[in-house]
Backbone as CSV, one residue per row, in Angstrom:
resi,resn,N_x,N_y,N_z,CA_x,CA_y,CA_z,C_x,C_y,C_z
1,MET,-25.840,12.029,-3.215,-24.638,11.572,-3.872,-23.678,10.990,-2.841
2,GLU,-23.097,9.866,-3.171,-22.206,9.152,-2.272,-20.872,9.901,-2.114
3,ALA,-20.397,9.961,-0.886,-19.143,10.671,-0.608,-17.941,9.827,-1.004
4,GLU,-16.897,10.518,-1.457,-15.652,9.827,-1.791,-14.807,9.666,-0.544
5,LYS,-14.103,8.549,-0.459,-13.133,8.329,0.607,-12.085,7.350,0.112
6,GLN,-11.103,7.088,0.943,-10.001,6.235,0.527,-10.350,4.763,0.732
7,TYR,-10.059,3.957,-0.291,-10.263,2.513,-0.249,-8.964,1.831,-0.639
8,THR,-8.738,0.663,-0.053,-7.590,-0.157,-0.412,-8.098,-1.354,-1.184
9,LEU,-7.596,-1.519,-2.408,-7.951,-2.653,-3.236,-6.827,-3.673,-3.149
10,SER,-7.170,-4.905,-2.860,-6.191,-5.980,-2.792,-6.522,-6.934,-3.933
11,VAL,-5.560,-7.110,-4.846,-5.802,-7.899,-6.050,-4.785,-9.034,-6.098
12,LEU,-5.284,-10.262,-5.998,-4.433,-11.446,-6.107,-4.367,-11.859,-7.570
13,THR,-3.153,-12.046,-8.070,-2.985,-12.346,-9.491,-1.935,-13.422,-9.705
14,GLU,-1.983,-14.009,-10.898,-0.863,-14.827,-11.332,0.295,-13.871,-11.566
15,ASP,1.509,-14.337,-11.390,2.685,-13.492,-11.556,3.012,-13.388,-13.050
16,ARG,2.402,-12.426,-13.732,2.555,-12.262,-15.188,2.947,-10.827,-15.529
17,ALA,3.775,-10.694,-16.529,4.169,-9.364,-17.011,2.984,-8.702,-17.718
18,GLY,2.902,-7.383,-17.600,1.881,-6.612,-18.303,0.563,-6.450,-17.574
19,LEU,0.395,-7.120,-16.462,-0.882,-7.063,-15.750,-1.130,-5.690,-15.131
20,LEU,-0.089,-5.026,-14.671,-0.250,-3.690,-14.099,-0.920,-2.754,-15.094
21,ASN,-0.538,-2.844,-16.343,-1.143,-2.004,-17.378,-2.640,-2.253,-17.480
22,HIS,-3.052,-3.506,-17.460,-4.480,-3.826,-17.549,-5.266,-3.247,-16.371
23,LEU,-4.684,-3.329,-15.171,-5.356,-2.801,-13.984,-5.467,-1.278,-14.040
24,THR,-4.390,-0.621,-14.449,-4.416,0.842,-14.493,-5.345,1.361,-15.590
25,VAL,-5.496,0.619,-16.677,-6.442,1.025,-17.726,-7.864,1.044,-17.166
26,ILE,-8.206,0.051,-16.372,-9.544,-0.009,-15.764,-9.776,1.212,-14.871
27,LEU,-8.773,1.589,-14.090,-8.904,2.765,-13.224,-8.926,4.045,-14.051
28,ASN,-8.099,4.108,-15.068,-8.005,5.297,-15.907,-9.318,5.576,-16.640
29,ARG,-9.980,4.531,-17.115,-11.274,4.701,-17.798,-12.303,5.379,-16.899
30,ARG,-12.177,5.149,-15.604,-13.115,5.730,-14.631,-12.579,7.033,-14.039
31,LYS,-11.433,7.486,-14.562,-10.795,8.720,-14.105,-10.477,8.675,-12.604
32,ILE,-9.998,7.493,-12.160,-9.617,7.306,-10.762,-8.097,7.337,-10.673
33,ASN,-7.589,8.242,-9.855,-6.151,8.363,-9.648,-5.698,7.348,-8.600
34,ILE,-4.515,6.804,-8.781,-3.938,5.882,-7.806,-3.187,6.712,-6.769
35,ASP,-3.611,6.620,-5.509,-2.939,7.332,-4.415,-1.669,6.604,-3.995
36,SER,-1.697,5.270,-4.070,-0.578,4.453,-3.632,-0.666,3.113,-4.336
37,LEU,0.499,2.540,-4.658,0.549,1.251,-5.352,1.718,0.447,-4.831
38,ASN,1.475,-0.805,-4.522,2.533,-1.716,-4.113,2.234,-3.076,-4.728
39,VAL,3.261,-3.720,-5.227,3.118,-5.069,-5.781,4.139,-5.946,-5.085
40,SER,3.693,-7.106,-4.624,4.625,-7.997,-3.939,4.231,-9.451,-4.158
41,THR,5.155,-10.322,-3.838,4.852,-11.746,-3.859,3.984,-12.061,-2.644
42,THR,3.391,-13.232,-2.651,2.606,-13.688,-1.503,3.248,-14.957,-0.954
43,GLU,2.605,-15.535,0.033,3.101,-16.784,0.596,2.851,-17.974,-0.337
44,VAL,2.113,-17.750,-1.418,1.837,-18.793,-2.400,2.719,-18.546,-3.627
45,ALA,3.534,-19.529,-3.983,4.454,-19.389,-5.118,3.690,-19.071,-6.396
46,GLY,4.183,-18.081,-7.155,3.580,-17.716,-8.428,2.388,-16.782,-8.326
47,ILE,2.054,-16.358,-7.113,0.916,-15.460,-6.891,1.441,-14.119,-6.365
48,SER,0.983,-13.041,-6.985,1.350,-11.689,-6.559,0.135,-10.972,-5.980
49,ARG,0.409,-9.958,-5.154,-0.662,-9.133,-4.590,-0.395,-7.680,-4.970
50,PHE,-1.365,-7.074,-5.637,-1.347,-5.646,-5.915,-2.142,-4.982,-4.804
51,THR,-1.554,-4.015,-4.131,-2.263,-3.224,-3.128,-2.383,-1.818,-3.710
52,ILE,-3.605,-1.432,-4.029,-3.863,-0.171,-4.708,-4.767,0.686,-3.820
53,VAL,-4.325,1.898,-3.528,-5.132,2.819,-2.722,-5.699,3.879,-3.663
54,ILE,-7.021,4.038,-3.593,-7.714,5.012,-4.438,-8.681,5.828,-3.588
55,THR,-9.012,7.011,-4.053,-10.035,7.836,-3.415,-11.195,7.937,-4.386
56,THR,-12.336,7.381,-3.980,-13.520,7.318,-4.838,-14.728,6.953,-3.980
57,THR,-15.837,6.639,-4.618,-17.021,6.168,-3.895,-16.937,4.650,-3.727
58,ARG,-17.715,4.120,-2.814,-17.725,2.663,-2.593,-18.202,1.943,-3.853
59,ASP,-19.236,2.463,-4.485,-19.737,1.828,-5.710,-18.672,1.768,-6.790
60,SER,-17.943,2.842,-6.950,-16.895,2.894,-7.961,-15.769,1.913,-7.631
61,ALA,-15.374,1.824,-6.367,-14.335,0.875,-5.951,-14.800,-0.558,-6.197
62,ASP,-16.050,-0.845,-5.857,-16.611,-2.185,-6.099,-16.641,-2.507,-7.589
63,ASN,-17.029,-1.542,-8.406,-17.076,-1.758,-9.855,-15.685,-2.016,-10.436
64,CYS,-14.683,-1.323,-9.924,-13.308,-1.573,-10.385,-12.911,-3.012,-10.086
65,CYS,-13.210,-3.475,-8.883,-12.861,-4.852,-8.526,-13.615,-5.857,-9.393
66,LYS,-14.866,-5.564,-9.723,-15.616,-6.457,-10.622,-14.932,-6.543,-11.977
67,GLN,-14.438,-5.408,-12.463,-13.729,-5.402,-13.744,-12.385,-6.129,-13.626
68,PHE,-11.680,-5.943,-12.514,-10.419,-6.650,-12.304,-10.637,-8.158,-12.365
69,ARG,-11.720,-8.639,-11.740,-11.988,-10.080,-11.676,-12.243,-10.683,-13.054
70,LYS,-12.596,-9.870,-14.022,-12.829,-10.374,-15.377,-11.529,-10.672,-16.114
71,LEU,-10.419,-10.144,-15.614,-9.130,-10.420,-16.238,-8.701,-11.847,-15.922
72,ILE,-8.213,-12.559,-16.907,-7.872,-13.974,-16.762,-6.855,-14.215,-15.655
73,GLU,-5.863,-13.339,-15.552,-4.783,-13.535,-14.583,-5.172,-13.176,-13.150
74,VAL,-6.314,-12.530,-12.967,-6.744,-12.102,-11.628,-7.489,-13.243,-10.946
75,LEU,-7.022,-13.608,-9.771,-7.630,-14.682,-8.991,-8.645,-14.160,-7.989
76,GLY,-8.490,-12.923,-7.577,-9.419,-12.316,-6.629,-9.120,-10.835,-6.488
77,ALA,-10.163,-10.053,-6.270,-10.010,-8.607,-6.067,-10.987,-8.187,-4.978
78,PHE,-10.490,-7.451,-3.997,-11.267,-7.124,-2.813,-11.128,-5.654,-2.457
79,VAL,-12.205,-5.071,-1.932,-12.226,-3.672,-1.504,-12.231,-3.648,0.019
80,TYR,-11.347,-2.828,0.584,-11.277,-2.701,2.039,-11.327,-1.244,2.457
81,GLU,-12.015,-1.007,3.562,-11.943,0.287,4.227,-10.817,0.186,5.256
82,GLU,-10.348,1.320,5.742,-9.177,1.324,6.620,-9.353,0.482,7.884
83,ASN,-10.573,0.381,8.406,-10.784,-0.400,9.623,-10.813,-1.907,9.362
84,GLU,-10.704,-2.332,8.099,-10.748,-3.748,7.753,-9.367,-4.320,7.432
85,ILE,-8.324,-3.490,7.565,-6.966,-3.920,7.226,-5.963,-3.419,8.252
86,TYR,-4.802,-4.086,8.255,-3.622,-3.579,8.932,-2.733,-3.053,7.814
87,TYR,-2.167,-1.861,7.985,-1.346,-1.326,6.905,-0.245,-0.420,7.435
88,GLN,0.796,-0.287,6.620,1.941,0.555,6.935,2.537,1.079,5.637
89,GLU,3.322,2.126,5.764,4.131,2.663,4.678,5.508,2.898,5.262
90,ILE,6.491,2.986,4.413,7.845,3.292,4.861,8.297,4.566,4.165
91,ALA,8.984,5.407,4.902,9.504,6.655,4.334,10.987,6.746,4.650
92,LEU,11.736,7.308,3.696,13.158,7.571,3.874,13.398,9.071,3.725
93,TYR,14.225,9.610,4.593,14.536,11.036,4.607,16.057,11.178,4.536
94,LYS,16.532,12.025,3.658,17.964,12.311,3.585,18.177,13.721,4.121
95,VAL,19.004,13.812,5.175,19.314,15.110,5.770,20.828,15.285,5.783
96,PRO,21.299,16.530,5.737,22.752,16.743,5.773,23.317,16.354,7.140
97,THR,24.526,15.839,7.129,25.185,15.429,8.376,25.348,16.609,9.332
98,THR,25.402,17.790,8.798,25.601,18.985,9.636,24.483,19.195,10.655
99,VAL,23.290,18.631,10.414,22.202,18.801,11.394,22.540,18.126,12.719
100,PHE,23.467,17.171,12.694,23.857,16.499,13.929,24.850,17.322,14.744
101,LEU,25.350,18.389,14.153,26.278,19.245,14.884,25.567,20.121,15.909
102,ASN,24.241,20.163,15.844,23.446,20.981,16.765,23.109,20.235,18.054
103,GLY,23.926,19.292,18.452,23.686,18.553,19.689,22.766,17.372,19.463
104,ASN,21.986,17.044,20.461,21.119,15.860,20.430,19.740,16.133,19.848
105,LYS,19.510,17.345,19.353,18.179,17.724,18.876,17.656,16.753,17.813
106,ILE,18.441,16.452,16.803,17.983,15.578,15.721,17.818,14.139,16.207
107,GLU,18.736,13.677,17.049,18.621,12.321,17.594,17.350,12.176,18.424
108,THR,17.041,13.185,19.206,15.813,13.178,20.008,14.585,13.208,19.106
109,LEU,14.638,14.026,18.057,13.540,14.095,17.093,13.296,12.745,16.436
110,VAL,14.362,12.089,16.025,14.252,10.765,15.387,13.652,9.768,16.374
111,ARG,14.180,9.719,17.556,13.718,8.764,18.573,12.262,9.026,18.966
112,ASN,11.903,10.286,19.198,10.538,10.621,19.624,9.494,10.358,18.552
113,ASN,9.912,10.236,17.302,8.978,9.976,16.220,8.982,8.514,15.783
114,GLY,9.616,7.654,16.546,9.626,6.224,16.235,10.381,5.900,14.963
115,ALA,11.331,6.744,14.606,12.132,6.518,13.409,13.483,5.949,13.824
116,ARG,14.321,5.668,12.830,15.662,5.197,13.130,16.632,5.697,12.076
117,ILE,17.876,5.795,12.466,18.921,6.190,11.524,19.350,4.934,10.780
118,LEU,19.229,4.975,9.478,19.522,3.817,8.642,20.968,3.816,8.170
119,VAL,21.453,4.982,7.727,22.804,5.101,7.170,23.396,6.446,7.585
120,ILE,24.685,6.419,7.919,25.407,7.664,8.175,26.560,7.727,7.182
121,GLU,26.522,8.740,6.340,27.583,8.987,5.355,28.289,10.283,5.745
122,GLU,29.347,10.589,5.047,30.115,11.788,5.363,29.294,13.069,5.205
123,ASP,28.474,13.141,4.152,27.738,14.374,3.872,26.229,14.294,4.126
124,HIS,25.700,13.098,4.408,24.260,12.979,4.668,23.948,11.772,5.555
125,ILE,22.741,11.808,6.077,22.225,10.736,6.932,20.863,10.339,6.389
126,ILE,20.590,9.027,6.384,19.286,8.519,5.952,18.517,8.078,7.189
127,ILE,17.319,8.611,7.321,16.422,8.268,8.428,15.262,7.471,7.850
128,GLU,14.852,6.441,8.573,13.750,5.577,8.137,12.600,5.666,9.137
129,LYS,11.392,5.773,8.618,10.191,5.825,9.465,9.128,4.934,8.853
130,THR,8.557,4.059,9.645,7.454,3.209,9.212,6.205,3.652,9.962
131,GLY,5.091,3.738,9.240,3.835,4.135,9.868,2.793,4.471,8.831
132,HIS,1.777,5.160,9.255,0.735,5.626,8.341,1.198,6.920,7.684
133,MET,0.535,7.313,6.613,0.939,8.499,5.870,1.003,9.735,6.768
134,ALA,0.073,9.880,7.677,0.073,11.043,8.577,1.340,11.064,9.438
135,ASP,1.788,9.889,9.886,2.995,9.796,10.714,4.241,10.186,9.922
136,THR,4.355,9.652,8.711,5.544,9.934,7.908,5.546,11.388,7.436
137,HIS,4.377,11.936,7.193,4.293,13.335,6.780,4.630,14.271,7.941
138,ASP,4.228,13.892,9.136,4.538,14.684,10.322,6.056,14.803,10.508
139,LEU,6.773,13.689,10.368,8.229,13.737,10.488,8.832,14.554,9.346
140,TYR,8.259,14.451,8.162,8.708,15.262,7.018,8.665,16.755,7.378
141,GLN,7.544,17.176,7.947,7.385,18.585,8.300,8.387,19.025,9.366
142,LYS,8.763,18.128,10.260,9.734,18.457,11.296,11.159,18.501,10.751
143,LEU,11.451,17.681,9.746,12.804,17.633,9.179,13.035,18.708,8.116
144,GLU,11.972,19.145,7.481,12.110,20.116,6.392,12.859,21.389,6.808
145,PRO,12.560,21.997,7.955,13.291,23.214,8.342,14.770,22.963,8.656
146,LEU,15.135,21.684,8.855,16.521,21.358,9.193,17.371,21.121,7.941
147,GLY,16.783,21.289,6.763,17.554,21.126,5.530,17.349,19.778,4.869
148,LEU,16.147,19.271,4.879,15.832,17.995,4.245,16.300,18.016,2.788
149,LEU,17.118,17.040,2.415,17.664,16.969,1.061,16.772,16.167,0.118
150,GLU,16.262,15.045,0.598,15.385,14.197,-0.205,14.394,13.490,0.688
151,PHE,13.259,13.094,0.084,12.202,12.379,0.794,11.535,11.433,-0.185
152,VAL,11.255,10.223,0.261,10.510,9.260,-0.551,9.660,8.405,0.386
153,ARG,8.447,8.085,-0.093,7.533,7.255,0.705,7.073,6.097,-0.179
154,SER,6.986,4.922,0.390,6.546,3.749,-0.357,5.034,3.743,-0.522
155,GLY,4.555,2.809,-1.300,3.122,2.567,-1.372,2.682,1.827,-0.116
156,ARG,1.410,1.809,0.097,0.833,1.125,1.259,1.035,-0.380,1.127
157,VAL,1.421,-0.995,2.210,1.463,-2.451,2.326,0.338,-2.795,3.288
158,ALA,-0.585,-3.649,2.851,-1.766,-3.924,3.671,-2.081,-5.412,3.687
159,ILE,-2.669,-5.822,4.778,-3.126,-7.197,4.926,-4.481,-7.140,5.622
160,SER,-5.418,-7.954,5.155,-6.776,-7.883,5.703,-6.835,-8.473,7.105
161,LYS,-7.852,-8.073,7.838,-8.071,-8.606,9.175,-8.803,-9.950,9.121
162,SER,-9.188,-10.374,7.925,-9.864,-11.652,7.731,-8.971,-12.802,8.198
163,LYS,-9.573,-13.859,8.705,-8.819,-15.004,9.191,-8.455,-15.985,8.076
164,ARG,-9.059,-15.840,6.914,-8.805,-16.762,5.814,-7.418,-16.541,5.221
165,LYS,-6.731,-17.627,4.930,-5.394,-17.575,4.356,-5.478,-17.512,2.830
166,THR,-4.518,-16.843,2.214,-4.464,-16.751,0.753,-4.413,-18.141,0.141
167,GLU,-3.628,-19.024,0.727,-3.489,-20.382,0.209,-4.838,-21.103,0.203
168,ALA,-5.631,-20.935,1.252,-6.956,-21.563,1.315,-7.877,-20.976,0.250
169,TYR,-7.788,-19.673,0.016,-8.595,-19.035,-1.017,-8.254,-19.598,-2.388
170,ILE,-6.960,-19.724,-2.692,-6.523,-20.247,-3.988,-6.983,-21.688,-4.156
171,LYS,-6.870,-22.487,-3.112,-7.303,-23.890,-3.173,-8.809,-23.969,-3.434
172,GLU,-9.576,-23.142,-2.728,-11.024,-23.113,-2.920,-11.361,-22.682,-4.353
173,LEU,-10.629,-21.731,-4.862,-10.836,-21.256,-6.225,-10.565,-22.370,-7.233
174,GLU,-9.512,-23.132,-7.009,-9.180,-24.245,-7.908,-10.243,-25.331,-7.882
175,GLU,-10.887,-25.530,-6.734,-11.868,-26.605,-6.589,-13.250,-26.245,-7.115
176,THR,-13.542,-24.974,-7.271,-14.848,-24.561,-7.756,-14.872,-24.599,-9.278
177,LYS,-15.977,-25.021,-9.832,-16.090,-25.120,-11.286,-16.484,-23.797,-11.914
178,SER,-17.198,-22.981,-11.175,-17.705,-21.737,-11.749,-16.664,-20.624,-11.759
179,ASN,-15.587,-20.819,-10.992,-14.550,-19.792,-10.868,-15.078,-18.531,-10.182
180,LEU,-16.219,-18.647,-9.510,-16.801,-17.514,-8.776,-16.990,-17.925,-7.327
181,LEU,-16.273,-17.294,-6.454,-16.402,-17.570,-5.032,-17.155,-16.439,-4.367
182,SER,-17.713,-16.728,-3.227,-18.289,-15.665,-2.412,-17.130,-14.866,-1.847
183,ILE,-17.125,-13.574,-2.056,-15.986,-12.758,-1.631,-16.245,-12.040,-0.315
184,LYS,-17.369,-12.276,0.315,-17.698,-11.519,1.527,-16.747,-11.810,2.693
185,ASP,-16.033,-12.937,2.686,-15.148,-13.279,3.786,-13.725,-12.818,3.603
186,TYR,-13.440,-12.041,2.565,-12.046,-11.680,2.277,-11.810,-10.242,2.570
């Protein structure tokens, strides 16, 4: 039996309302939970990129992408392993201002973890950290004993290591009559 691991799905779509529902239905039918989700514009006007992180088998991830490609608004869907992409997440931490009364301890903690102070308010401070989930979770664990008030982490933002540009892919897609491109280079 094939082992489950984390995969990043990158789905290029037309910028249309309701498409997220169609994608999540495909995952839900297979009982696949979404670990992380991010939707953003691309460098091509009118084209959006869904970055979906799931934990499943390779076959299951590939099958999801095949189903995604059947949707009219989907221009391309690709499965990536972690070594095939560059990726980051952003985390925000709200801590009480009183933690700064203990000297430089919190400032040193922030600096040593590659984070930065985003906002200083009278009763709280917002710290920002960009990195992989393990990095942001590590800082969470260090801030929690100091009275962490709130924590939020974004979905994964990822870009493939492939040299092909999204614009070139879309142009190639428009020029093909079959609407089926070889996806091995993406």
